[in-house]
């Protein structure tokens, strides 16, 4: 495996850890990690139920944290790792914050299989339609990310939105 592959796996596992923390806190099975120059500048799990906020997705929460930590809205030197392919809202947040690269694990179709009310618009399609320059890498550790959904699904009281 290339050094870049190991690097990507390391930070995807950070996102997975955040998703599992969220599950333990009664949240949905999504996590995100943002890095700049090899260091974590933001990481979060989904907080939709905790915050009673439909926009509190893991990617948005991680972007908020990274912007605060870096004291800017320009994340053009950052990479986001997400346990699931970002929804259109999260894709847009990545676009507006100018994140240069997005790496995700499970796909939107996987989230739909677990009952989430996802719009079936792939990140590749949004990139083409919006003429966005973001680099997209999908399916990284996909099986492990689907296991996160299974862990969440097996928990008593798990809720979709």
mmCIF file of C-alpha atoms in Angstrom:
data_model
loop_
_atom_site.group_PDB
_atom_site.id
_atom_site.type_symbol
_atom_site.label_atom_id
_atom_site.label_comp_id
_atom_site.label_asym_id
_atom_site.label_seq_id
_atom_site.Cartn_x
_atom_site.Cartn_y
_atom_site.Cartn_z
ATOM 1 C CA UNK A 1 0.000 0.000 0.000
ATOM 2 C CA UNK A 2 1.238 3.473 -0.818
ATOM 3 C CA UNK A 3 2.069 5.970 1.885
ATOM 4 C CA UNK A 4 -0.881 8.081 0.699
ATOM 5 C CA UNK A 5 -3.209 5.086 1.103
ATOM 6 C CA UNK A 6 -2.004 4.526 4.664
ATOM 7 C CA UNK A 7 -2.396 8.255 5.341
ATOM 8 C CA UNK A 8 -5.959 8.223 4.012
ATOM 9 C CA UNK A 9 -6.815 5.104 6.049
ATOM 10 C CA UNK A 10 -5.432 6.682 9.239
ATOM 11 C CA UNK A 11 -7.724 9.692 8.948
ATOM 12 C CA UNK A 12 -10.716 7.661 7.768
ATOM 13 C CA UNK A 13 -10.332 5.613 10.938
ATOM 14 C CA UNK A 14 -10.416 8.902 12.867
ATOM 15 C CA UNK A 15 -13.791 9.618 11.237
ATOM 16 C CA UNK A 16 -14.971 6.091 12.084
ATOM 17 C CA UNK A 17 -13.947 6.607 15.743
ATOM 18 C CA UNK A 18 -15.995 9.819 15.854
ATOM 19 C CA UNK A 19 -19.005 8.039 14.333
ATOM 20 C CA UNK A 20 -18.755 5.314 16.988
ATOM 21 C CA UNK A 21 -18.523 7.983 19.716
ATOM 22 C CA UNK A 22 -21.680 9.503 18.281
ATOM 23 C CA UNK A 23 -23.462 6.167 18.337
ATOM 24 C CA UNK A 24 -22.478 5.747 21.993
ATOM 25 C CA UNK A 25 -23.977 9.201 22.625
ATOM 26 C CA UNK A 26 -27.274 8.235 20.975
ATOM 27 C CA UNK A 27 -26.556 9.948 17.668
ATOM 28 C CA UNK A 28 -26.586 8.739 14.054
ATOM 29 C CA UNK A 29 -23.735 6.699 12.490
ATOM 30 C CA UNK A 30 -21.784 9.479 10.778
ATOM 31 C CA UNK A 31 -18.333 10.914 11.510
ATOM 32 C CA UNK A 32 -15.921 13.302 9.825
ATOM 33 C CA UNK A 33 -12.310 14.356 10.241
ATOM 34 C CA UNK A 34 -10.622 17.367 8.589
ATOM 35 C CA UNK A 35 -6.878 17.664 8.229
ATOM 36 C CA UNK A 36 -4.466 20.360 7.155
ATOM 37 C CA UNK A 37 -0.788 19.642 6.586
ATOM 38 C CA UNK A 38 -1.185 16.218 8.200
ATOM 39 C CA UNK A 39 -2.747 17.515 11.417
ATOM 40 C CA UNK A 40 -6.360 17.226 12.545
ATOM 41 C CA UNK A 41 -8.075 20.624 12.607
ATOM 42 C CA UNK A 42 -11.649 19.428 13.000
ATOM 43 C CA UNK A 43 -13.481 16.228 13.762
ATOM 44 C CA UNK A 44 -17.022 15.551 14.749
ATOM 45 C CA UNK A 45 -19.875 13.110 14.779
ATOM 46 C CA UNK A 46 -23.426 13.789 13.768
ATOM 47 C CA UNK A 47 -25.297 15.834 16.424
ATOM 48 C CA UNK A 48 -28.708 16.135 14.770
ATOM 49 C CA UNK A 49 -30.638 14.594 17.668
ATOM 50 C CA UNK A 50 -28.533 16.148 20.445
ATOM 51 C CA UNK A 51 -28.801 19.670 19.029
ATOM 52 C CA UNK A 52 -32.320 19.259 17.610
ATOM 53 C CA UNK A 53 -30.755 20.645 14.421
ATOM 54 C CA UNK A 54 -31.264 18.985 11.047
ATOM 55 C CA UNK A 55 -28.077 20.662 9.769
ATOM 56 C CA UNK A 56 -25.793 19.240 12.484
ATOM 57 C CA UNK A 57 -24.326 16.588 10.184
ATOM 58 C CA UNK A 58 -20.819 15.338 10.950
ATOM 59 C CA UNK A 59 -19.245 17.147 7.994
ATOM 60 C CA UNK A 60 -20.877 20.482 8.859
ATOM 61 C CA UNK A 61 -19.893 20.134 12.518
ATOM 62 C CA UNK A 62 -16.283 19.283 11.538
ATOM 63 C CA UNK A 63 -16.174 22.263 9.136
ATOM 64 C CA UNK A 64 -17.410 24.553 11.918
ATOM 65 C CA UNK A 65 -14.701 23.229 14.238
ATOM 66 C CA UNK A 66 -11.947 23.562 11.594
ATOM 67 C CA UNK A 67 -12.987 27.125 10.700
ATOM 68 C CA UNK A 68 -12.946 28.057 14.369
ATOM 69 C CA UNK A 69 -9.579 26.411 14.989
ATOM 70 C CA UNK A 70 -7.982 28.013 11.918
ATOM 71 C CA UNK A 71 -9.844 31.332 12.345
ATOM 72 C CA UNK A 72 -10.983 31.364 8.717
ATOM 73 C CA UNK A 73 -13.754 30.176 6.418
ATOM 74 C CA UNK A 74 -11.177 29.179 3.779
ATOM 75 C CA UNK A 75 -10.320 25.496 4.146
ATOM 76 C CA UNK A 76 -8.696 25.271 0.700
ATOM 77 C CA UNK A 77 -5.648 23.473 2.091
ATOM 78 C CA UNK A 78 -7.770 20.879 3.908
ATOM 79 C CA UNK A 79 -8.983 17.350 3.274
ATOM 80 C CA UNK A 80 -12.194 15.976 4.743
ATOM 81 C CA UNK A 81 -12.684 12.304 5.592
ATOM 82 C CA UNK A 82 -16.283 11.218 5.998
ATOM 83 C CA UNK A 83 -17.702 7.840 6.949
ATOM 84 C CA UNK A 84 -20.407 8.248 4.320
ATOM 85 C CA UNK A 85 -20.683 10.053 1.008
ATOM 86 C CA UNK A 86 -21.752 13.578 1.926
ATOM 87 C CA UNK A 87 -25.344 14.609 1.310
ATOM 88 C CA UNK A 88 -26.007 17.623 -0.956
ATOM 89 C CA UNK A 89 -25.986 19.991 2.041
ATOM 90 C CA UNK A 90 -22.619 18.695 3.239
ATOM 91 C CA UNK A 91 -21.224 18.681 -0.307
ATOM 92 C CA UNK A 92 -22.237 22.353 -0.550
ATOM 93 C CA UNK A 93 -20.606 23.156 2.800
ATOM 94 C CA UNK A 94 -17.388 21.563 1.509
ATOM 95 C CA UNK A 95 -17.699 23.638 -1.661
ATOM 96 C CA UNK A 96 -18.292 26.916 0.186
ATOM 97 C CA UNK A 97 -15.399 26.285 2.567
ATOM 98 C CA UNK A 98 -13.235 25.393 -0.469
ATOM 99 C CA UNK A 99 -12.086 22.017 0.866
ATOM 100 C CA UNK A 100 -9.712 20.627 -1.761
ATOM 101 C CA UNK A 101 -10.274 16.890 -1.309
ATOM 102 C CA UNK A 102 -13.076 14.716 -0.004
ATOM 103 C CA UNK A 103 -12.580 11.065 0.956
ATOM 104 C CA UNK A 104 -15.590 8.991 1.949
ATOM 105 C CA UNK A 105 -16.331 5.408 2.944
ATOM 106 C CA UNK A 106 -19.927 4.211 2.575
ATOM 107 C CA UNK A 107 -22.141 5.498 -0.216
ATOM 108 C CA UNK A 108 -25.432 7.407 -0.137
ATOM 109 C CA UNK A 109 -27.159 4.184 -1.244
ATOM 110 C CA UNK A 110 -25.776 2.436 1.862
ATOM 111 C CA UNK A 111 -27.312 5.085 4.150
ATOM 112 C CA UNK A 112 -30.637 4.735 2.336
ATOM 113 C CA UNK A 113 -30.571 0.956 2.980
ATOM 114 C CA UNK A 114 -30.449 1.718 6.699
ATOM 115 C CA UNK A 115 -33.496 3.992 6.439
ATOM 116 C CA UNK A 116 -31.964 7.460 6.119
ATOM 117 C CA UNK A 117 -33.898 9.973 4.025
ATOM 118 C CA UNK A 118 -31.059 10.663 1.616
ATOM 119 C CA UNK A 119 -31.294 12.414 -1.726
ATOM 120 C CA UNK A 120 -29.896 10.013 -4.304
ATOM 121 C CA UNK A 121 -27.487 12.500 -5.866
ATOM 122 C CA UNK A 122 -23.887 11.324 -5.937
ATOM 123 C CA UNK A 123 -21.001 13.614 -5.110
ATOM 124 C CA UNK A 124 -19.595 12.942 -8.583
ATOM 125 C CA UNK A 125 -22.839 14.223 -10.138
ATOM 126 C CA UNK A 126 -22.880 17.319 -7.904
ATOM 127 C CA UNK A 127 -19.249 17.990 -8.811
ATOM 128 C CA UNK A 128 -20.060 17.828 -12.536
ATOM 129 C CA UNK A 129 -23.259 19.876 -12.254
ATOM 130 C CA UNK A 130 -21.607 22.558 -10.125
ATOM 131 C CA UNK A 131 -18.321 22.600 -12.035
ATOM 132 C CA UNK A 132 -16.556 22.069 -8.687
ATOM 133 C CA UNK A 133 -12.835 21.305 -8.622
ATOM 134 C CA UNK A 134 -12.840 19.212 -5.437
ATOM 135 C CA UNK A 135 -11.019 15.885 -5.665
ATOM 136 C CA UNK A 136 -13.302 13.021 -4.632
ATOM 137 C CA UNK A 137 -12.194 9.576 -3.498
ATOM 138 C CA UNK A 138 -14.968 7.151 -2.599
ATOM 139 C CA UNK A 139 -15.277 3.716 -1.045
ATOM 140 C CA UNK A 140 -12.267 3.998 1.274
ATOM 141 C CA UNK A 141 -12.711 1.311 3.942
ATOM 142 C CA UNK A 142 -16.294 0.971 2.719
ATOM 143 C CA UNK A 143 -16.891 -2.366 4.478
ATOM 144 C CA UNK A 144 -15.693 -0.914 7.801
ATOM 145 C CA UNK A 145 -17.937 2.099 7.347
ATOM 146 C CA UNK A 146 -20.944 -0.121 6.594
ATOM 147 C CA UNK A 147 -20.128 -1.970 9.833
ATOM 148 C CA UNK A 148 -20.620 1.367 11.631
ATOM 149 C CA UNK A 149 -24.177 1.467 10.237
ATOM 150 C CA UNK A 150 -24.708 -2.127 11.415
ATOM 151 C CA UNK A 151 -23.425 -1.255 14.901
ATOM 152 C CA UNK A 152 -25.792 1.716 15.020
ATOM 153 C CA UNK A 153 -28.723 -0.307 13.655
ATOM 154 C CA UNK A 154 -28.272 -2.984 16.336
ATOM 155 C CA UNK A 155 -28.507 -0.414 19.161
ATOM 156 C CA UNK A 156 -31.787 -0.049 20.946
ATOM 157 C CA UNK A 157 -33.317 3.338 20.265
ATOM 158 C CA UNK A 158 -31.384 4.131 17.086
ATOM 159 C CA UNK A 159 -33.228 6.785 15.062
ATOM 160 C CA UNK A 160 -33.077 7.886 11.447
ATOM 161 C CA UNK A 161 -34.000 11.280 10.047
#
